[in-house]
């Protein structure tokens, strides 16, 4: 069982999109619950459209009072629980982080997103103190330009990658039509027909690589924690 929370108090940093990409791809082979704790409930709206994977359960969060129970129930049922959090720091966010095996902090390569990501990292460290355990986390660059990154984008990404105390995903989630289209047409990248959107193969490869890195990180964290306990 693994609980993966997507958190960044900056709105529009790519939490909902990345969470849905991961949950749908995992659900291709394994039962997954995605908890929709974004107050606009975009994933619950998406789930009303056709093409929701059979192994994916969508739970709409009711309130901060219920989030811990929702996580517990989902984790008792499914090997993976993915949580899409709201775009503001809140008690709900801390509750979810306190239960996470991995917190993914999506950010665009922009100064405001970078500052918000640092705030989330500080919050995760406070939550670690509160629950007295290590909570692994990593930043994930999203909406990256496929061609010609700006100087600012390169600079921000490099600052995170060069910081030995902050873990960053090697994989970035690129800005792709397919990823934006999901919320308009429903279904998954895997279920989209090649003619529907541009470059579907590249989009799918991106999702596969992201999912593979998430699994590798969960495994590595588990191995490391196992060694520390032994
Ligand atoms: N990789 C991507 N490629 C193309 N469009 C994207 C990508 N990621 C996000 N978007 C678009 O950017 C907008 C914001 O993304 P998203 O809703 O995932 O962010 P969020 O962090 O969940 O925002 P909020 O804090 O408001 O919940 C959406 O319109 C989404 O379709
Ligand atoms: Mg969102």
mmCIF file of N, CA, C and O in Angstrom, residues 16-71:
data_model
loop_
_atom_site.group_PDB
_atom_site.id
_atom_site.type_symbol
_atom_site.label_atom_id
_atom_site.label_comp_id
_atom_site.label_asym_id
_atom_site.label_seq_id
_atom_site.Cartn_x
_atom_site.Cartn_y
_atom_site.Cartn_z
ATOM 1 N N UNK A 16 -3.532 18.575 -10.107
ATOM 2 C CA UNK A 16 -4.650 17.734 -10.551
ATOM 3 C C UNK A 16 -4.263 16.929 -11.793
ATOM 4 O O UNK A 16 -4.517 15.721 -11.865
ATOM 5 N N UNK A 17 -3.626 17.588 -12.741
ATOM 6 C CA UNK A 17 -3.246 16.904 -13.981
ATOM 7 C C UNK A 17 -2.269 15.769 -13.693
ATOM 8 O O UNK A 17 -2.474 14.627 -14.134
ATOM 9 N N UNK A 18 -1.216 16.053 -12.914
ATOM 10 C CA UNK A 18 -0.200 15.019 -12.651
ATOM 11 C C UNK A 18 -0.800 13.878 -11.832
ATOM 12 O O UNK A 18 -0.469 12.710 -12.053
ATOM 13 N N UNK A 19 -1.692 14.220 -10.878
ATOM 14 C CA UNK A 19 -2.306 13.183 -10.036
ATOM 15 C C UNK A 19 -3.163 12.253 -10.890
ATOM 16 O O UNK A 19 -3.116 11.023 -10.741
ATOM 17 N N UNK A 20 -3.913 12.841 -11.806
ATOM 18 C CA UNK A 20 -4.781 12.012 -12.658
ATOM 19 C C UNK A 20 -3.955 11.154 -13.619
ATOM 20 O O UNK A 20 -4.283 9.985 -13.859
ATOM 21 N N UNK A 21 -2.882 11.721 -14.153
ATOM 22 C CA UNK A 21 -2.022 10.942 -15.062
ATOM 23 C C UNK A 21 -1.463 9.721 -14.332
ATOM 24 O O UNK A 21 -1.505 8.596 -14.844
ATOM 25 N N UNK A 22 -0.966 9.940 -13.121
ATOM 26 C CA UNK A 22 -0.375 8.836 -12.356
ATOM 27 C C UNK A 22 -1.434 7.793 -11.989
ATOM 28 O O UNK A 22 -1.238 6.598 -12.205
ATOM 29 N N UNK A 23 -2.553 8.260 -11.435
ATOM 30 C CA UNK A 23 -3.584 7.318 -10.964
ATOM 31 C C UNK A 23 -4.113 6.484 -12.129
ATOM 32 O O UNK A 23 -4.285 5.263 -12.003
ATOM 33 N N UNK A 24 -4.355 7.118 -13.278
ATOM 34 C CA UNK A 24 -4.898 6.382 -14.431
ATOM 35 C C UNK A 24 -3.892 5.360 -14.940
ATOM 36 O O UNK A 24 -4.268 4.248 -15.318
ATOM 37 N N UNK A 25 -2.626 5.737 -14.962
ATOM 38 C CA UNK A 25 -1.614 4.818 -15.485
ATOM 39 C C UNK A 25 -1.435 3.628 -14.532
ATOM 40 O O UNK A 25 -1.360 2.485 -14.973
ATOM 41 N N UNK A 26 -1.397 3.893 -13.226
ATOM 42 C CA UNK A 26 -1.286 2.794 -12.254
ATOM 43 C C UNK A 26 -2.498 1.872 -12.367
ATOM 44 O O UNK A 26 -2.385 0.643 -12.268
ATOM 45 N N UNK A 27 -3.679 2.472 -12.585
ATOM 46 C CA UNK A 27 -4.934 1.708 -12.621
ATOM 47 C C UNK A 27 -5.034 0.812 -13.854
ATOM 48 O O UNK A 27 -5.906 -0.035 -13.951
ATOM 49 N N UNK A 28 -4.122 0.997 -14.756
ATOM 50 C CA UNK A 28 -4.042 0.126 -15.916
ATOM 51 C C UNK A 28 -3.802 -1.320 -15.492
ATOM 52 O O UNK A 28 -4.260 -2.258 -16.132
ATOM 53 N N UNK A 29 -3.066 -1.485 -14.387
ATOM 54 C CA UNK A 29 -2.723 -2.847 -13.939
ATOM 55 C C UNK A 29 -3.122 -3.128 -12.489
ATOM 56 O O UNK A 29 -3.123 -4.286 -12.087
ATOM 57 N N UNK A 30 -3.387 -2.092 -11.679
ATOM 58 C CA UNK A 30 -3.547 -2.279 -10.230
ATOM 59 C C UNK A 30 -4.707 -1.431 -9.709
ATOM 60 O O UNK A 30 -4.881 -0.309 -10.188
ATOM 61 N N UNK A 31 -5.454 -1.912 -8.714
ATOM 62 C CA UNK A 31 -6.500 -1.058 -8.142
ATOM 63 C C UNK A 31 -5.932 0.204 -7.475
ATOM 64 O O UNK A 31 -4.950 0.130 -6.728
ATOM 65 N N UNK A 32 -6.538 1.315 -7.788
ATOM 66 C CA UNK A 32 -6.078 2.618 -7.286
ATOM 67 C C UNK A 32 -7.300 3.418 -6.833
ATOM 68 O O UNK A 32 -8.344 3.366 -7.488
ATOM 69 N N UNK A 33 -7.155 4.141 -5.723
ATOM 70 C CA UNK A 33 -8.171 5.146 -5.376
ATOM 71 C C UNK A 33 -7.544 6.509 -5.523
ATOM 72 O O UNK A 33 -6.413 6.730 -5.073
ATOM 73 N N UNK A 34 -8.259 7.422 -6.157
ATOM 74 C CA UNK A 34 -7.814 8.814 -6.182
ATOM 75 C C UNK A 34 -8.799 9.611 -5.332
ATOM 76 O O UNK A 34 -10.012 9.501 -5.501
ATOM 77 N N UNK A 35 -8.265 10.329 -4.353
ATOM 78 C CA UNK A 35 -9.110 11.163 -3.496
ATOM 79 C C UNK A 35 -9.053 12.587 -4.029
ATOM 80 O O UNK A 35 -7.979 13.187 -4.122
ATOM 81 N N UNK A 36 -10.208 13.081 -4.412
ATOM 82 C CA UNK A 36 -10.307 14.405 -5.019
ATOM 83 C C UNK A 36 -10.557 15.430 -3.912
ATOM 84 O O UNK A 36 -11.685 15.617 -3.469
ATOM 85 N N UNK A 37 -9.477 16.052 -3.468
ATOM 86 C CA UNK A 37 -9.597 17.045 -2.398
ATOM 87 C C UNK A 37 -9.333 18.452 -2.933
ATOM 88 O O UNK A 37 -8.963 19.357 -2.195
ATOM 89 N N UNK A 38 -9.486 18.630 -4.249
ATOM 90 C CA UNK A 38 -9.438 19.952 -4.876
ATOM 91 C C UNK A 38 -10.875 20.488 -4.794
ATOM 92 O O UNK A 38 -11.799 19.829 -5.264
ATOM 93 N N UNK A 39 -11.081 21.650 -4.146
ATOM 94 C CA UNK A 39 -12.452 22.116 -3.894
ATOM 95 C C UNK A 39 -13.307 22.298 -5.151
ATOM 96 O O UNK A 39 -14.524 22.279 -5.073
ATOM 97 N N UNK A 40 -12.655 22.434 -6.308
ATOM 98 C CA UNK A 40 -13.447 22.538 -7.550
ATOM 99 C C UNK A 40 -13.815 21.153 -8.096
ATOM 100 O O UNK A 40 -14.530 21.024 -9.077
ATOM 101 N N UNK A 41 -13.255 20.120 -7.450
ATOM 102 C CA UNK A 41 -13.565 18.725 -7.795
ATOM 103 C C UNK A 41 -13.425 18.386 -9.282
ATOM 104 O O UNK A 41 -14.316 17.771 -9.877
ATOM 105 N N UNK A 42 -12.289 18.745 -9.866
ATOM 106 C CA UNK A 42 -12.119 18.465 -11.300
ATOM 107 C C UNK A 42 -12.069 16.963 -11.616
ATOM 108 O O UNK A 42 -12.528 16.543 -12.689
ATOM 109 N N UNK A 43 -11.542 16.181 -10.704
ATOM 110 C CA UNK A 43 -11.422 14.743 -11.006
ATOM 111 C C UNK A 43 -12.782 14.056 -10.872
ATOM 112 O O UNK A 43 -13.108 13.159 -11.644
ATOM 113 N N UNK A 44 -13.595 14.529 -9.943
ATOM 114 C CA UNK A 44 -14.947 13.978 -9.832
ATOM 115 C C UNK A 44 -15.757 14.326 -11.089
ATOM 116 O O UNK A 44 -16.553 13.512 -11.564
ATOM 117 N N UNK A 45 -15.543 15.515 -11.617
ATOM 118 C CA UNK A 45 -16.218 15.902 -12.869
ATOM 119 C C UNK A 45 -15.722 15.039 -14.026
ATOM 120 O O UNK A 45 -16.506 14.532 -14.832
ATOM 121 N N UNK A 46 -14.402 14.849 -14.082
ATOM 122 C CA UNK A 46 -13.811 13.986 -15.116
ATOM 123 C C UNK A 46 -14.412 12.573 -15.039
ATOM 124 O O UNK A 46 -14.708 11.948 -16.063
ATOM 125 N N UNK A 47 -14.626 12.099 -13.810
ATOM 126 C CA UNK A 47 -15.084 10.718 -13.617
ATOM 127 C C UNK A 47 -16.530 10.518 -14.067
ATOM 128 O O UNK A 47 -16.981 9.380 -14.215
ATOM 129 N N UNK A 48 -17.243 11.621 -14.304
ATOM 130 C CA UNK A 48 -18.620 11.479 -14.819
ATOM 131 C C UNK A 48 -18.619 11.231 -16.327
ATOM 132 O O UNK A 48 -19.637 10.866 -16.900
ATOM 133 N N UNK A 49 -17.445 11.461 -16.958
ATOM 134 C CA UNK A 49 -17.354 11.224 -18.411
ATOM 135 C C UNK A 49 -16.962 9.767 -18.651
ATOM 136 O O UNK A 49 -16.461 9.095 -17.743
ATOM 137 N N UNK A 50 -17.201 9.250 -19.865
ATOM 138 C CA UNK A 50 -16.833 7.858 -20.127
ATOM 139 C C UNK A 50 -15.321 7.665 -20.133
ATOM 140 O O UNK A 50 -14.569 8.638 -20.299
ATOM 141 N N UNK A 51 -14.892 6.419 -19.949
ATOM 142 C CA UNK A 51 -13.472 6.090 -20.103
ATOM 143 C C UNK A 51 -12.695 6.027 -18.810
ATOM 144 O O UNK A 51 -11.461 5.959 -18.822
ATOM 145 N N UNK A 52 -13.393 6.028 -17.660
ATOM 146 C CA UNK A 52 -12.688 5.878 -16.378
ATOM 147 C C UNK A 52 -12.195 4.431 -16.273
ATOM 148 O O UNK A 52 -12.979 3.502 -16.473
ATOM 149 N N UNK A 53 -10.903 4.211 -15.989
ATOM 150 C CA UNK A 53 -10.400 2.831 -15.909
ATOM 151 C C UNK A 53 -11.168 2.028 -14.848
ATOM 152 O O UNK A 53 -11.540 2.576 -13.815
ATOM 153 N N UNK A 54 -11.379 0.751 -15.159
ATOM 154 C CA UNK A 54 -12.156 -0.118 -14.262
ATOM 155 C C UNK A 54 -11.570 -0.194 -12.860
ATOM 156 O O UNK A 54 -12.289 -0.270 -11.872
ATOM 157 N N UNK A 55 -10.254 -0.185 -12.786
ATOM 158 C CA UNK A 55 -9.606 -0.369 -11.473
ATOM 159 C C UNK A 55 -9.439 0.940 -10.694
ATOM 160 O O UNK A 55 -8.817 0.951 -9.645
ATOM 161 N N UNK A 56 -9.975 2.031 -11.241
ATOM 162 C CA UNK A 56 -9.807 3.328 -10.565
ATOM 163 C C UNK A 56 -11.096 3.717 -9.823
ATOM 164 O O UNK A 56 -12.171 3.784 -10.416
ATOM 165 N N UNK A 57 -10.956 3.973 -8.515
ATOM 166 C CA UNK A 57 -12.081 4.475 -7.716
ATOM 167 C C UNK A 57 -11.825 5.946 -7.424
ATOM 168 O O UNK A 57 -10.724 6.303 -6.984
ATOM 169 N N UNK A 58 -12.818 6.771 -7.687
ATOM 170 C CA UNK A 58 -12.683 8.194 -7.370
ATOM 171 C C UNK A 58 -13.508 8.490 -6.114
ATOM 172 O O UNK A 58 -14.697 8.196 -6.065
ATOM 173 N N UNK A 59 -12.845 9.049 -5.107
ATOM 174 C CA UNK A 59 -13.529 9.430 -3.871
ATOM 175 C C UNK A 59 -13.499 10.956 -3.791
ATOM 176 O O UNK A 59 -12.426 11.559 -3.890
ATOM 177 N N UNK A 60 -14.664 11.566 -3.635
ATOM 178 C CA UNK A 60 -14.706 13.018 -3.497
ATOM 179 C C UNK A 60 -14.587 13.357 -2.019
ATOM 180 O O UNK A 60 -15.414 12.924 -1.215
ATOM 181 N N UNK A 61 -13.561 14.118 -1.691
ATOM 182 C CA UNK A 61 -13.363 14.482 -0.277
ATOM 183 C C UNK A 61 -14.519 15.351 0.204
ATOM 184 O O UNK A 61 -14.962 16.261 -0.484
ATOM 185 N N UNK A 62 -14.977 15.058 1.419
ATOM 186 C CA UNK A 62 -16.091 15.830 1.969
ATOM 187 C C UNK A 62 -15.583 17.068 2.714
ATOM 188 O O UNK A 62 -16.090 18.175 2.506
ATOM 189 N N UNK A 63 -14.573 16.891 3.560
ATOM 190 C CA UNK A 63 -14.053 18.034 4.325
ATOM 191 C C UNK A 63 -12.759 17.627 5.016
ATOM 192 O O UNK A 63 -12.364 16.462 4.971
ATOM 193 N N UNK A 64 -12.122 18.590 5.668
ATOM 194 C CA UNK A 64 -10.876 18.252 6.385
ATOM 195 C C UNK A 64 -11.154 17.251 7.502
ATOM 196 O O UNK A 64 -10.261 16.515 7.915
ATOM 197 N N UNK A 65 -12.397 17.221 7.982
ATOM 198 C CA UNK A 65 -12.732 16.301 9.081
ATOM 199 C C UNK A 65 -12.761 14.849 8.616
ATOM 200 O O UNK A 65 -12.649 13.939 9.430
ATOM 201 N N UNK A 66 -12.956 14.634 7.325
ATOM 202 C CA UNK A 66 -13.122 13.253 6.839
ATOM 203 C C UNK A 66 -11.889 12.722 6.112
ATOM 204 O O UNK A 66 -11.813 11.537 5.818
ATOM 205 N N UNK A 67 -10.924 13.594 5.814
ATOM 206 C CA UNK A 67 -9.824 13.165 4.926
ATOM 207 C C UNK A 67 -9.053 11.967 5.491
ATOM 208 O O UNK A 67 -8.719 11.033 4.753
ATOM 209 N N UNK A 68 -8.797 11.961 6.803
ATOM 210 C CA UNK A 68 -8.002 10.860 7.374
ATOM 211 C C UNK A 68 -8.748 9.529 7.239
ATOM 212 O O UNK A 68 -8.150 8.502 6.913
ATOM 213 N N UNK A 69 -10.063 9.563 7.463
ATOM 214 C CA UNK A 69 -10.865 8.338 7.309
ATOM 215 C C UNK A 69 -10.904 7.900 5.847
ATOM 216 O O UNK A 69 -10.831 6.706 5.545
ATOM 217 N N UNK A 70 -11.014 8.879 4.961
ATOM 218 C CA UNK A 70 -11.057 8.536 3.526
ATOM 219 C C UNK A 70 -9.747 7.871 3.101
ATOM 220 O O UNK A 70 -9.754 6.892 2.352
ATOM 221 N N UNK A 71 -8.629 8.390 3.601
ATOM 222 C CA UNK A 71 -7.328 7.801 3.250
ATOM 223 C C UNK A 71 -7.232 6.391 3.838
ATOM 224 O O UNK A 71 -6.814 5.446 3.158
#
